[in-house]
Coordinates of C-alpha atoms in Angstrom, one line a residue:
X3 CA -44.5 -1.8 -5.7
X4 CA -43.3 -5.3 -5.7
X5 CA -43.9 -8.1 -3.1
X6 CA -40.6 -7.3 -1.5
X7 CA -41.2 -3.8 -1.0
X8 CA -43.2 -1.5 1.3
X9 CA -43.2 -1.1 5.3
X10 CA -43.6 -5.2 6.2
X11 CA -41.5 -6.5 3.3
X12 CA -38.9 -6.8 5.4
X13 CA -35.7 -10.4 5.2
X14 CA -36.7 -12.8 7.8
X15 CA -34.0 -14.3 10.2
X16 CA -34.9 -18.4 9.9
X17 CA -33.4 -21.3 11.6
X18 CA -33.3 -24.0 9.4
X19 CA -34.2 -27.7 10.4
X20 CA -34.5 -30.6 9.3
X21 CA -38.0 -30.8 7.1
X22 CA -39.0 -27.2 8.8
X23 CA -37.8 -24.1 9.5
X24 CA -38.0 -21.5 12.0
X25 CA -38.7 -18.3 12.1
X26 CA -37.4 -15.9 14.5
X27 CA -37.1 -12.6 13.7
X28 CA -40.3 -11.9 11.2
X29 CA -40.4 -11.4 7.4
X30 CA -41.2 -11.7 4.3
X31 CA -38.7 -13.4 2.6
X32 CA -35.1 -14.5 2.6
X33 CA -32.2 -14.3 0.4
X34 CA -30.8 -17.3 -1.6
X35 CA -27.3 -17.8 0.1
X36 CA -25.7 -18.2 -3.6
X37 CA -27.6 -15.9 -6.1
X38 CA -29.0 -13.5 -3.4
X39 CA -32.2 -13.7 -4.7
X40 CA -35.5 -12.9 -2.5
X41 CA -37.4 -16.6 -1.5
X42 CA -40.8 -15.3 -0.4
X43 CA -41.4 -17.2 3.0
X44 CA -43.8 -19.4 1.2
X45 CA -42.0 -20.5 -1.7
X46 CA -39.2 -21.6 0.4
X47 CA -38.4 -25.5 0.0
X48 CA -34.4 -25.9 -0.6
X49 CA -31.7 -25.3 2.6
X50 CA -29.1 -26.8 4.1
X51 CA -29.3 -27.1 7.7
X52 CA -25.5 -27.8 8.4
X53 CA -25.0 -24.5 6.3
X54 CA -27.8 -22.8 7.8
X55 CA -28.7 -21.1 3.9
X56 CA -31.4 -21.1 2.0
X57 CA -31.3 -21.5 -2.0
X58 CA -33.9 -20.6 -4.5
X59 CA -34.6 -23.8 -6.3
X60 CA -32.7 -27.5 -6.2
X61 CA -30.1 -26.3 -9.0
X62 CA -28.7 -24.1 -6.9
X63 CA -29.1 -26.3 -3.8
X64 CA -27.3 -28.9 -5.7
X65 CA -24.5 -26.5 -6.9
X66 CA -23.5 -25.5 -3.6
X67 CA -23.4 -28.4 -2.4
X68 CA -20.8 -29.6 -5.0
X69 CA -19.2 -26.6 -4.2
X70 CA -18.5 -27.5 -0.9
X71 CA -17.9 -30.8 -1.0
X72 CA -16.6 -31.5 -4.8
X73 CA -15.7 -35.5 -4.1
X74 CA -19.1 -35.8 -4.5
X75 CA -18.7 -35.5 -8.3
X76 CA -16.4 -38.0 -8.6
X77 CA -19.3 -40.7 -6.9
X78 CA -21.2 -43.0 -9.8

């Protein structure tokens, strides 16, 4: 059994602030809003809180956000 299994492995529900997070309906983890993979509630650091979505490491965090807002590539 891994750490995402078993009777209290269960997602969280989180609010997402700025700096902090919230938890407020209990869990293990979360899902990374782009690759769907579980963030254990203790390796969390990367979210967006105008998206409200988590992302499993600053990669990804930095790929969404191009996704969503792709002038930012043309910045220099």
């Amino acid at each position: 059994m891994n750490r995402f299994e078993g009777p209290g492995a269960r997602e969280a529900r989180i609010r997402y602030l700025d700096g902090d997070f919230q938890v407020m309906t209990p869990g293990a983890f979360v899902r990374c809003a782009v690759t769907e993979q579980p963030i254990q509630l203790d390796d969390l650091k990367y979210w967006s809180v105008a998206r409200q979505e988590a992302y499993v490491n600053a990669e990804t965090s930095l790929a969404r956000e191009l996704e969503m807002h792709p002038e930012l590539r043309k910045r220099g």
